[in-house]
mmCIF file of C-alpha atoms in Angstrom:
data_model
loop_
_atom_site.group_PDB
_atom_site.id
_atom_site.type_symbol
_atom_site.label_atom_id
_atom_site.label_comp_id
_atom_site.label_asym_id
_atom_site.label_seq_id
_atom_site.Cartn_x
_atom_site.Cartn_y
_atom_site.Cartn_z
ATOM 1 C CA UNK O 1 24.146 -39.548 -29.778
ATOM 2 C CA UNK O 2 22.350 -43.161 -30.021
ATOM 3 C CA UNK O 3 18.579 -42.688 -30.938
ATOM 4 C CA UNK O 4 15.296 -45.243 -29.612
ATOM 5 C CA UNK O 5 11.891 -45.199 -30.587
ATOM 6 C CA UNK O 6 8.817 -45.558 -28.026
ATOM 7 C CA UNK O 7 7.642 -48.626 -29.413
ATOM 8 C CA UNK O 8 4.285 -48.768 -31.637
ATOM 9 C CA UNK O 9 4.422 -45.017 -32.136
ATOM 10 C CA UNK O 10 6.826 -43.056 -34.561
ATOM 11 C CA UNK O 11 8.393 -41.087 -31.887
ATOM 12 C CA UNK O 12 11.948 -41.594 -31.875
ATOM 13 C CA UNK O 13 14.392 -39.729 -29.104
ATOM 14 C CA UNK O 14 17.533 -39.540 -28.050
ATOM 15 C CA UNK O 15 18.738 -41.712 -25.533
ATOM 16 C CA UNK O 16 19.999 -38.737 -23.218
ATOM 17 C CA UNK O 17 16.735 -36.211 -23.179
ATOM 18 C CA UNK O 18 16.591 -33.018 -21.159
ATOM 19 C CA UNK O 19 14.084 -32.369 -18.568
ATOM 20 C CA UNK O 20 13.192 -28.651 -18.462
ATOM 21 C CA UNK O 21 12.677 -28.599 -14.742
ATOM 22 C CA UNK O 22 16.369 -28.203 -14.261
ATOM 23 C CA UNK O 23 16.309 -24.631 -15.785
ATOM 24 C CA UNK O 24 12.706 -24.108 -15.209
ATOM 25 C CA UNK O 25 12.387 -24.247 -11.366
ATOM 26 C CA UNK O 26 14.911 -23.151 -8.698
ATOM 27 C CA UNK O 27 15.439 -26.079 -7.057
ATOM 28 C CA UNK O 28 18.414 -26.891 -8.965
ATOM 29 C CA UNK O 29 20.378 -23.731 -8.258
ATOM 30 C CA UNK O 30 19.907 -22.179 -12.031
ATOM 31 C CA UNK O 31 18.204 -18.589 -11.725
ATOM 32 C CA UNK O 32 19.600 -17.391 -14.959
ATOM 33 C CA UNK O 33 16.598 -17.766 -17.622
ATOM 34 C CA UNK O 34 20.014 -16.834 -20.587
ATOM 35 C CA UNK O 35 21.450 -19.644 -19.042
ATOM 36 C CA UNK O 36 18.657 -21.990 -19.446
ATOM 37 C CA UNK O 37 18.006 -21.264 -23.027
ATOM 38 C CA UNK O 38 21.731 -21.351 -23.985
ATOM 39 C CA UNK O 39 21.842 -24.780 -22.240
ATOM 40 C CA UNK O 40 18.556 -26.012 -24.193
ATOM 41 C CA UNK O 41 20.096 -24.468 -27.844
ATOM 42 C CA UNK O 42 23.421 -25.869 -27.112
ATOM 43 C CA UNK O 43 21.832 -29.575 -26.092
ATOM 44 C CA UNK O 44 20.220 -30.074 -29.358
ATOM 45 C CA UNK O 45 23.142 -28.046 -32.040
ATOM 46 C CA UNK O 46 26.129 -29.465 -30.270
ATOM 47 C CA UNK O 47 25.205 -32.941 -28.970
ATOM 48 C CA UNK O 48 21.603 -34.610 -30.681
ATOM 49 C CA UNK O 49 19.843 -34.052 -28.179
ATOM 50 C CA UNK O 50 16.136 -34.055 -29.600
ATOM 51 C CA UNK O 51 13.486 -35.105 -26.409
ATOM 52 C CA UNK O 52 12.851 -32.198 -24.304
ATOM 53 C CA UNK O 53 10.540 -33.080 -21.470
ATOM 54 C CA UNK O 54 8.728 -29.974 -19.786
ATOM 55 C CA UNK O 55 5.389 -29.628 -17.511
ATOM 56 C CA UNK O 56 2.897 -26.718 -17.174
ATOM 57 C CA UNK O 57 3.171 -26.630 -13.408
ATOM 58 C CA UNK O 58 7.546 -25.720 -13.990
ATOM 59 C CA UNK O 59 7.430 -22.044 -13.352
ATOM 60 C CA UNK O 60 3.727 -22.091 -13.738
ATOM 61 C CA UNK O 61 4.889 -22.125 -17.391
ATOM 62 C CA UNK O 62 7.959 -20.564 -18.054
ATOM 63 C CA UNK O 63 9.182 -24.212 -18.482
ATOM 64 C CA UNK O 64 7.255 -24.353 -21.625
ATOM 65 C CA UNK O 65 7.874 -20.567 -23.003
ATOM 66 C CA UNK O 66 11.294 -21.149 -22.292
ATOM 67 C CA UNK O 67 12.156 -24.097 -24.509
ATOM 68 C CA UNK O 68 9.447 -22.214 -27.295
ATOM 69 C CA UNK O 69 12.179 -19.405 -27.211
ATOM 70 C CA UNK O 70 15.206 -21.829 -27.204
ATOM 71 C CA UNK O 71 14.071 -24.271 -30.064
ATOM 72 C CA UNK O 72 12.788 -21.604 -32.318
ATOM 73 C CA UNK O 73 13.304 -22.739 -35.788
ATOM 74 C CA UNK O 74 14.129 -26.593 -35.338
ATOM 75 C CA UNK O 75 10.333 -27.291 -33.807
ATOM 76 C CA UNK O 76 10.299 -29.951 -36.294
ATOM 77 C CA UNK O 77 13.069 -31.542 -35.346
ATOM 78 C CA UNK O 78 12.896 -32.653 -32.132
ATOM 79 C CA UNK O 79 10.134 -34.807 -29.579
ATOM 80 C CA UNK O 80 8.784 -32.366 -26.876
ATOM 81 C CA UNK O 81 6.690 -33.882 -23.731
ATOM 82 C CA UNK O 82 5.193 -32.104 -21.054
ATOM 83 C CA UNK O 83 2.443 -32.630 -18.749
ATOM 84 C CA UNK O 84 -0.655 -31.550 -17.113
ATOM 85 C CA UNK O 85 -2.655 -32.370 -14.216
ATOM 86 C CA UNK O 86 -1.903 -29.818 -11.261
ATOM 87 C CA UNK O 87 -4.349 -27.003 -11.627
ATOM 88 C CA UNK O 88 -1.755 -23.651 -11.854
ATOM 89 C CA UNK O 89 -4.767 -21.749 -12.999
ATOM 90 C CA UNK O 90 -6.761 -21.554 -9.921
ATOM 91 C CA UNK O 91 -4.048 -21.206 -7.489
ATOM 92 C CA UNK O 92 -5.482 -20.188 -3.992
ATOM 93 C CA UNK O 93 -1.715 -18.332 -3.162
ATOM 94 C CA UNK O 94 1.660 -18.564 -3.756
ATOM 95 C CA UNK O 95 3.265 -21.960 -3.768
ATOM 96 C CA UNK O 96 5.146 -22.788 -0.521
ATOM 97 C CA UNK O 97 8.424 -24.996 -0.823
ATOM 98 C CA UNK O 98 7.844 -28.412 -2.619
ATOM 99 C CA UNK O 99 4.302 -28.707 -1.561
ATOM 100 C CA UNK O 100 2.114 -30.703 -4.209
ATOM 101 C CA UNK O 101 -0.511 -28.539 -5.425
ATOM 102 C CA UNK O 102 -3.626 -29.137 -6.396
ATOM 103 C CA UNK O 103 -5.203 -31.422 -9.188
ATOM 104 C CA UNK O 104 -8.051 -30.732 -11.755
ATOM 105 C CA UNK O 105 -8.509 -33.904 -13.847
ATOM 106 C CA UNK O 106 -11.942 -32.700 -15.663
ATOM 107 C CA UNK O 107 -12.460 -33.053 -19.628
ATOM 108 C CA UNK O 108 -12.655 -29.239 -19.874
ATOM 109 C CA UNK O 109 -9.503 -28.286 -17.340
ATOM 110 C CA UNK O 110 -7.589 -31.099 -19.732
ATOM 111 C CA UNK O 111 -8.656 -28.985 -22.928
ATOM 112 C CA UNK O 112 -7.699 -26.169 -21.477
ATOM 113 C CA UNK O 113 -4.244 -27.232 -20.212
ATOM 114 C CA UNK O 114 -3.570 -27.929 -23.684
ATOM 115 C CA UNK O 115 -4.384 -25.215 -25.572
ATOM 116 C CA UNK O 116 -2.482 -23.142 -23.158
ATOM 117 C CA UNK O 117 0.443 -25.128 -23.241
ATOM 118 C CA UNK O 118 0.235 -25.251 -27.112
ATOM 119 C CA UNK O 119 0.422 -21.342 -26.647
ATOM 120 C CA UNK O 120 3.378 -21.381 -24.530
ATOM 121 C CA UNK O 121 4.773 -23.856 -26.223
ATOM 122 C CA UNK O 122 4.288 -21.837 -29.903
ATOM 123 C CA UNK O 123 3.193 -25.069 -31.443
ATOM 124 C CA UNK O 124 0.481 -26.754 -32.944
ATOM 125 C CA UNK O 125 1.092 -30.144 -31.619
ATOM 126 C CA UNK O 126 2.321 -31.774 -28.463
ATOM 127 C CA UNK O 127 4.279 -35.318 -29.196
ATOM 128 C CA UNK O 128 4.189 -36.748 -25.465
ATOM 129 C CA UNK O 129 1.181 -35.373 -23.628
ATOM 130 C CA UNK O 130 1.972 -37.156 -19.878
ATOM 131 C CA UNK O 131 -0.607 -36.668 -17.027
ATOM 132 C CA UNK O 132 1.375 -35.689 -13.974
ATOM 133 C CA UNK O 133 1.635 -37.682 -10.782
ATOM 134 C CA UNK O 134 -1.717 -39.206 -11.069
ATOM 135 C CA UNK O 135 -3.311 -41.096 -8.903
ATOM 136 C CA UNK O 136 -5.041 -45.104 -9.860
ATOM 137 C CA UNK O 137 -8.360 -43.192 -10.222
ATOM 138 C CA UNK O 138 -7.086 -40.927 -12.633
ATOM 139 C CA UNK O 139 -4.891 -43.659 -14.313
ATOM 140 C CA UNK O 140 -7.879 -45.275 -15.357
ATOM 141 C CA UNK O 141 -10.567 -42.909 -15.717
ATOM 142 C CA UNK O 142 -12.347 -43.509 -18.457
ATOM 143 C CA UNK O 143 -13.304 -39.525 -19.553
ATOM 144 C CA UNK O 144 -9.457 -38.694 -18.847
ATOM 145 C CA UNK O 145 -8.930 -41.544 -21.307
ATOM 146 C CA UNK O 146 -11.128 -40.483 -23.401
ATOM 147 C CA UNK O 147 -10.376 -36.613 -23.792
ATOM 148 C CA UNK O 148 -6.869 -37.790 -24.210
ATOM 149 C CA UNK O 149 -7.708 -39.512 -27.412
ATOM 150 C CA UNK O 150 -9.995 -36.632 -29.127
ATOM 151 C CA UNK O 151 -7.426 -34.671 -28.338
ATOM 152 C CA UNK O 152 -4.865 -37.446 -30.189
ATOM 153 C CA UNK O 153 -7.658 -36.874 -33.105
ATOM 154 C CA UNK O 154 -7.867 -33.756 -33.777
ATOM 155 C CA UNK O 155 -4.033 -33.418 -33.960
ATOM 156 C CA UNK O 156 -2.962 -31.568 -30.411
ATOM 157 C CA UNK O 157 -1.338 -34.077 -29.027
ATOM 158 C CA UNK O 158 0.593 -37.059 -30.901
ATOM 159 C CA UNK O 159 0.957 -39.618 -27.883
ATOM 160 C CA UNK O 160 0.010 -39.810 -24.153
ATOM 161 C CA UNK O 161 1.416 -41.653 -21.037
ATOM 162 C CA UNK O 162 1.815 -40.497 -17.215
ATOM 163 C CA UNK O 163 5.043 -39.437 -15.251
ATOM 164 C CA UNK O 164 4.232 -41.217 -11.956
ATOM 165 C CA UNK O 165 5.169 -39.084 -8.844
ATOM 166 C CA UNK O 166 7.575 -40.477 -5.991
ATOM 167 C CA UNK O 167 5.690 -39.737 -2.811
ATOM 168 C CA UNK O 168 2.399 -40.092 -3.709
ATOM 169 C CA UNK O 169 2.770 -43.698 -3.916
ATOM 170 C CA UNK O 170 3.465 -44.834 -7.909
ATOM 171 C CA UNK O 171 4.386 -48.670 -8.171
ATOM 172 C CA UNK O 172 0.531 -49.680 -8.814
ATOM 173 C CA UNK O 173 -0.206 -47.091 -11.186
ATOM 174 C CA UNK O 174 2.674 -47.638 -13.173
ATOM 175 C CA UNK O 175 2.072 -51.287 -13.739
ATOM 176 C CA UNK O 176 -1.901 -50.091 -14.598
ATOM 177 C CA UNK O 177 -0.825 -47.475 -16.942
ATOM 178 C CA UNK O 178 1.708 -49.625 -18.698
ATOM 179 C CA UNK O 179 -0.982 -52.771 -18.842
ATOM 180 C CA UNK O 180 -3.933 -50.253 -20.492
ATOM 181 C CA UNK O 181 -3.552 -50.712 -24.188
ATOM 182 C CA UNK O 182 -4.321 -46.660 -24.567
ATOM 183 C CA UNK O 183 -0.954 -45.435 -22.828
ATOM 184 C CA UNK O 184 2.466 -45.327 -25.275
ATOM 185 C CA UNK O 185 4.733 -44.922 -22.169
ATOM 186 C CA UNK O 186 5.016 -44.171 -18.580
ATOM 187 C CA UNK O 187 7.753 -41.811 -16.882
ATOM 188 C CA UNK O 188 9.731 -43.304 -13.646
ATOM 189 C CA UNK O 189 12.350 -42.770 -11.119
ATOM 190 C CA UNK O 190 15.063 -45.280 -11.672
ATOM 191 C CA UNK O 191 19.096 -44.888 -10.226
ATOM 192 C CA UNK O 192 21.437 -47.139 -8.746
ATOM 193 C CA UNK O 193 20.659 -46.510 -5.081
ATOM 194 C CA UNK O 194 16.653 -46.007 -5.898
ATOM 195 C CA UNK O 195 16.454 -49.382 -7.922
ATOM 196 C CA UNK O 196 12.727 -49.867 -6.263
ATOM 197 C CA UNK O 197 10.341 -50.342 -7.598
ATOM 198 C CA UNK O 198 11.554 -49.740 -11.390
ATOM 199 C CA UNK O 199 12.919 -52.950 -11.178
ATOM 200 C CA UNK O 200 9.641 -54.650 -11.449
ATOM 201 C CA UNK O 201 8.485 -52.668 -14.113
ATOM 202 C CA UNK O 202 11.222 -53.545 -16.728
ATOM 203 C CA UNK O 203 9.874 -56.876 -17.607
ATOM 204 C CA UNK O 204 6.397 -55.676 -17.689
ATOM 205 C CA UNK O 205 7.355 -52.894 -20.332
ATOM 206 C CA UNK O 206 9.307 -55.517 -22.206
ATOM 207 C CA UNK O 207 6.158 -58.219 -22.362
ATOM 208 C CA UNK O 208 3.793 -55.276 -23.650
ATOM 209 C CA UNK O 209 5.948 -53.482 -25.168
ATOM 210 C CA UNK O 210 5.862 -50.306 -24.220
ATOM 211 C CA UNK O 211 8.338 -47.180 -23.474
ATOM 212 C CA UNK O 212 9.621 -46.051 -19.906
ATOM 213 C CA UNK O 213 11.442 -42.649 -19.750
ATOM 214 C CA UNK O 214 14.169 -42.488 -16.949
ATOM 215 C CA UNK O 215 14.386 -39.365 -14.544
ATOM 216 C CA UNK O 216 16.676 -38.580 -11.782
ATOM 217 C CA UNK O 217 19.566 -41.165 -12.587
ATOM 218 C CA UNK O 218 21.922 -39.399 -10.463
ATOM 219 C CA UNK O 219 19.868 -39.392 -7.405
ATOM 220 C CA UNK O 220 20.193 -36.140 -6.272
ATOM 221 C CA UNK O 221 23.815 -35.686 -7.224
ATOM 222 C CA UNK O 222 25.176 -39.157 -5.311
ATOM 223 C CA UNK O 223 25.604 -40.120 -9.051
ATOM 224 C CA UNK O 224 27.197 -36.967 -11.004
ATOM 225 C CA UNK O 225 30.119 -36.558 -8.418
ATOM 226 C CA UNK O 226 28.431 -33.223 -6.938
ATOM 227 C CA UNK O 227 27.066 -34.248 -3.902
ATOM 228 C CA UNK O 228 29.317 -33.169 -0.810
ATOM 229 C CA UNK O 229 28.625 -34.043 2.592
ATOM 230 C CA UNK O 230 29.893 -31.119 3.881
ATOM 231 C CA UNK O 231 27.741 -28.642 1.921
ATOM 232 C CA UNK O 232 24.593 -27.122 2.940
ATOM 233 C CA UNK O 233 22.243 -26.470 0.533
ATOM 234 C CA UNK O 234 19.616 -24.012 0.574
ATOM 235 C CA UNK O 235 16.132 -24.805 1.187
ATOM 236 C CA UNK O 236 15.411 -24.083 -1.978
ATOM 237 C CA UNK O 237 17.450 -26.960 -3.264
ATOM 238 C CA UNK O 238 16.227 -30.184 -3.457
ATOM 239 C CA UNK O 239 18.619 -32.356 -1.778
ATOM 240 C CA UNK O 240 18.404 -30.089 1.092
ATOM 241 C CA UNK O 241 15.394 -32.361 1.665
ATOM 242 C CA UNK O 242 17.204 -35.443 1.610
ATOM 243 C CA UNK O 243 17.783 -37.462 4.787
ATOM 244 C CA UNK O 244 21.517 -36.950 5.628
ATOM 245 C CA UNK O 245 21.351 -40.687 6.759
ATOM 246 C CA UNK O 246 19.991 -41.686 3.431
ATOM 247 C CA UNK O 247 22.730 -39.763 1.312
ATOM 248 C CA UNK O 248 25.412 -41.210 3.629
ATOM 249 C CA UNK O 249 24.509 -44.818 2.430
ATOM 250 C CA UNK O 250 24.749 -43.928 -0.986
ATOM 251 C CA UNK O 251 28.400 -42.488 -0.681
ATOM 252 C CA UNK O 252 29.357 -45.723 0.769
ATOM 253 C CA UNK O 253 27.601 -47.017 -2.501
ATOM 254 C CA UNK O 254 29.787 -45.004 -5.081
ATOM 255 C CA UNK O 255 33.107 -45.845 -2.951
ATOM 256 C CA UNK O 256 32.148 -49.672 -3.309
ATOM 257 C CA UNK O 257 31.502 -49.455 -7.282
ATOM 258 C CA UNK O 258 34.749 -47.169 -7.459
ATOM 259 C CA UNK O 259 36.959 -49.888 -6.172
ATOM 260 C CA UNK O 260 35.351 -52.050 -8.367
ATOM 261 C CA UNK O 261 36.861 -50.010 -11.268
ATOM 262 C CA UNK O 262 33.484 -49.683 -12.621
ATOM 263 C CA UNK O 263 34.121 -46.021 -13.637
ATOM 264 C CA UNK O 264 37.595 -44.103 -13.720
ATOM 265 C CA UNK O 265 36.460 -40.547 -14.561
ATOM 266 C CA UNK O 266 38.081 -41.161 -17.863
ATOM 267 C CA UNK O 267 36.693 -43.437 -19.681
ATOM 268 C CA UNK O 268 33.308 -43.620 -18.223
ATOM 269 C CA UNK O 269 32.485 -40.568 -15.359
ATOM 270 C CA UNK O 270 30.033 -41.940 -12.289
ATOM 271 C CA UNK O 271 27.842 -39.539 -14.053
ATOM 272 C CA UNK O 272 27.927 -41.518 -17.201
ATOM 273 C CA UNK O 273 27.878 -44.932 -15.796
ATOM 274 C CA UNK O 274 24.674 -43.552 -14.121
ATOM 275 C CA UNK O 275 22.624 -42.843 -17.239
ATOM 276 C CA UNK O 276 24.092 -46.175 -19.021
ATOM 277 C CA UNK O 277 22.445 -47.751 -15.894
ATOM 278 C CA UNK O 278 18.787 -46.840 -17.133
ATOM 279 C CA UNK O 279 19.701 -47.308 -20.360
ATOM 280 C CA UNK O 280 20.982 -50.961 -20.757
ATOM 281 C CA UNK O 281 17.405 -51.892 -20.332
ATOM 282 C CA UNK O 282 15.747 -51.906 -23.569
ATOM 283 C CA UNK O 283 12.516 -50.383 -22.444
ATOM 284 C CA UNK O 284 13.862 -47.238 -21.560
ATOM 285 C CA UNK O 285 13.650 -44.853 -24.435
ATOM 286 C CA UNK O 286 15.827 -42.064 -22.884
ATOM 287 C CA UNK O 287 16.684 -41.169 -19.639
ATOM 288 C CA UNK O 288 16.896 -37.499 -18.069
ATOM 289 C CA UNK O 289 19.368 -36.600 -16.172
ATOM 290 C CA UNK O 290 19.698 -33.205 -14.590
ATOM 291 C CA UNK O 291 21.284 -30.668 -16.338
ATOM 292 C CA UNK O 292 22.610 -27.322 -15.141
ATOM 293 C CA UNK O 293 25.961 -26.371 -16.437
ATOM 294 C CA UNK O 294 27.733 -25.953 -19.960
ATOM 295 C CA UNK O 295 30.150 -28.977 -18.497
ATOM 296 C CA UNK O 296 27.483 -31.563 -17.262
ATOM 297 C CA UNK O 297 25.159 -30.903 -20.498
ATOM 298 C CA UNK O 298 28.640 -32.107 -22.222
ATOM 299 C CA UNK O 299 29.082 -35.329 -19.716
ATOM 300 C CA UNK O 300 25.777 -36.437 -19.634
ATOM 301 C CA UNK O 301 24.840 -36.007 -23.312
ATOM 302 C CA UNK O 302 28.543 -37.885 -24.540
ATOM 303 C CA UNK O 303 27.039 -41.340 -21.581
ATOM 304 C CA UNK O 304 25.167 -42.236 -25.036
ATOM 305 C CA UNK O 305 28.650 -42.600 -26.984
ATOM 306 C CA UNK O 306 30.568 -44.480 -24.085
ATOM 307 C CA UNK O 307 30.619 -48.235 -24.085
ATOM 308 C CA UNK O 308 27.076 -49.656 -22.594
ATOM 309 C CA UNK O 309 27.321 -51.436 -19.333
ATOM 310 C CA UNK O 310 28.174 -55.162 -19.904
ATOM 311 C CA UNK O 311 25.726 -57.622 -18.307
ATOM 312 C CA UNK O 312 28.564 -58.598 -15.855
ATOM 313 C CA UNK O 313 29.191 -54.926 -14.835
ATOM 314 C CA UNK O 314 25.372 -54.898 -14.599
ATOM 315 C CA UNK O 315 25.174 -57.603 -12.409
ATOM 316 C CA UNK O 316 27.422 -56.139 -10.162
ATOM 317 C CA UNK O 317 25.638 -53.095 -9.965
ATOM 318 C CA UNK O 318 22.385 -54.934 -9.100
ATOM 319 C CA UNK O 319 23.919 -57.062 -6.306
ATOM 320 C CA UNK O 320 24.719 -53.784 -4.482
ATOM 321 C CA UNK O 321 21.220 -53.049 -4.512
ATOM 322 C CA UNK O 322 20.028 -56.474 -3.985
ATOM 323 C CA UNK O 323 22.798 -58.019 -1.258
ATOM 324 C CA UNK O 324 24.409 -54.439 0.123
ATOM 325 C CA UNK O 325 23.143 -50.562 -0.424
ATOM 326 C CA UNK O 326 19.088 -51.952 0.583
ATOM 327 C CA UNK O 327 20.102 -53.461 3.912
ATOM 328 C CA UNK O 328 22.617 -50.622 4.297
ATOM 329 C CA UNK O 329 19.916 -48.086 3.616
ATOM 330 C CA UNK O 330 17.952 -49.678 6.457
ATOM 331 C CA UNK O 331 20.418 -49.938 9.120
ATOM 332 C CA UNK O 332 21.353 -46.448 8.431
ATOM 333 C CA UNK O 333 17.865 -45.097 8.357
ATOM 334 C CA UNK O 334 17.316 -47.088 11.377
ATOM 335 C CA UNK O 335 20.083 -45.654 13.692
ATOM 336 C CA UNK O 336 18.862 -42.171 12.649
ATOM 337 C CA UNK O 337 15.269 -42.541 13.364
ATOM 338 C CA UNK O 338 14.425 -40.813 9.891
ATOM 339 C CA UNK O 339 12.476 -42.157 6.981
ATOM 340 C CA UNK O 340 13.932 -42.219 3.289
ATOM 341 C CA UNK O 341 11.388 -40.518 1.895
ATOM 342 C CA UNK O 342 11.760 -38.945 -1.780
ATOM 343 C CA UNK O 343 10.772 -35.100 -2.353
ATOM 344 C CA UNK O 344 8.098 -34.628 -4.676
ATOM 345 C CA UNK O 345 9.397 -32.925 -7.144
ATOM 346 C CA UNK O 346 9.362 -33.411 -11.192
#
């Protein structure tokens, strides 16, 4: 495992994190809680893993007691993020399907959040504290801003950025949040067929130097080789959400970098070339791909060890985006009448 650090802080991850959501939540198909600790244990003791990205609202918390229980005795060791925002304490009823709940952005909910993911958590400290799918108001509020950093005082929390939500609208309040001199990082969506509007933001990052954590580089498994066409997922899954249309532009996609020979299964999996995607910009501090099984923790943790994506091979990649999949995309989208619109989910 190759290691970065968010620049200007002394947080320092592995390039290949693991977002708790995966084993958190059941929109991923893992309902075994043994599972999800074994998979958590066995990222950090058998492949370096050390950034572990959770939320509050993941199981209205079990995403955060979860990796307490599986990174008992190594707290020290690794960089552990989560988020607040969405108000899980005040819940008018049971949460239907990926509905966005509601948000409490006030001084004292913020406190509050905290200490009770400290609790859940069994720490003392929080390294990444990351409001969650705010909105510009909330980006730059002022009081947010300022709780944040008493609570960066007084030794809670160690840094603080914002994972910006896909349908909510995110491309303006990323370039805000990365441009205010108080956030160490922002959290994106950024894969081969979703290259919009991450694309914009790496050269931003670079000028002010600041971090950008990857999720969802294998776009809802178009990029990890599990995505069939065929299958129907349950509605509890998450890419049964997905606009068929949309998911049969990316296949044509993969075949096209296939052919290419830009991976073999061998020496780099699609799943691999994925993450090494996000990760031959310099900006991005780690990227977090979805994991769910003893064999893709292995694959996706080992895309840090296989040779980085040349700038040729990048180039290539980009083009697809730029001169093929985008215009694809729209024809597509346009013979079926049905938007492209991304699930809200992490």
């Amino acid at each position: 495992m190759k290691y970065r650090t968010l620049p200007g802080t002394e947080l320092t991850v592995s390039e290949v994190g693991f977002g708790v959501w995966s084993v958190a939540t059941k929109w991923w198909g893992v309902t075994d809680e043994k599972l999800g600790k074994r998979l958590l244990r066995s990222a950090y003791d058998d492949y370096g893993v050390t950034f572990f990205d959770t939320g509050d609202v993941y199981g209205n918390g079990l995403g955060e007691t979860i990796l307490k229980d599986a990174l008992a005795g190594i707290r020290d060791k690794v960089v552990v993020a989560t988020k607040f925002g969405y108000d899980i304490y005040n819940l008018p009823g049971e949460r239907k399907g990926h509905s966005e709940l509601p948000q409490n952005w006030s001084k004292e909910n913020i406190r509050y959040a905290c200490e009770q993911s400290l609790k859940r958590l069994g720490t003392d400290y929080i390294d990444f504290y990351q409001l969650h799918n705010p909105r510009m108001e909330s980006v730059l509020s002022e009081e947010i801003i300022d709780t944040l950093k008493e609570l960066k005082k007084a030794g809670k929390i160690r840094e603080f950025g914002a994972a910006m939500g896909p349908d909510i609208g995110w491309a303006d309040e990323s370039v805000a949040a990365l441009n205010h001199p108080d956030y160490a990082g922002i959290q994106i969506i950024n894969n081969i067929v979703e290259q919009d509007p991450a694309r914009a933001l790496f050269p931003i990052a670079d000028r002010v130097k600041k971090a950008l954590i990857v999720r969802v580089p294998h776009a809802s498994g178009l990029l990890d080789g599990s995505y069939d066409p065929e299958k129907h997922f349950d509605k509890s899954d998450h890419r049964s959400h997905r606009p068929v249309e949309w998911m049969k532009a990316g296949v044509e996609v993969v075949q096209e970098m296939k052919a290419q020979g830009l991976f073999d299964g061998k020496e780099r999996t699609i799943g691999q070339l994925a993450i090494q995607f996000s990760l031959y910009h310099p900006s991005v501090v780690t990227v977090l791909p979805n994991i769910t099984t003893e064999a893709n923790l292995k694959e996706f943790a080992l895309a840090s060890e296989v040779t980085p994506l040349s700038d040729a091979e990048f180039a290539v990649i980009e083009a697809l985006w730029v001169n093929g999949y985008n215009e694809r995309l729209k024809q597509h989208m346009s013979n079926s009448q049905t938007k492209p619109t991304p699930v809200l989910t992490v």
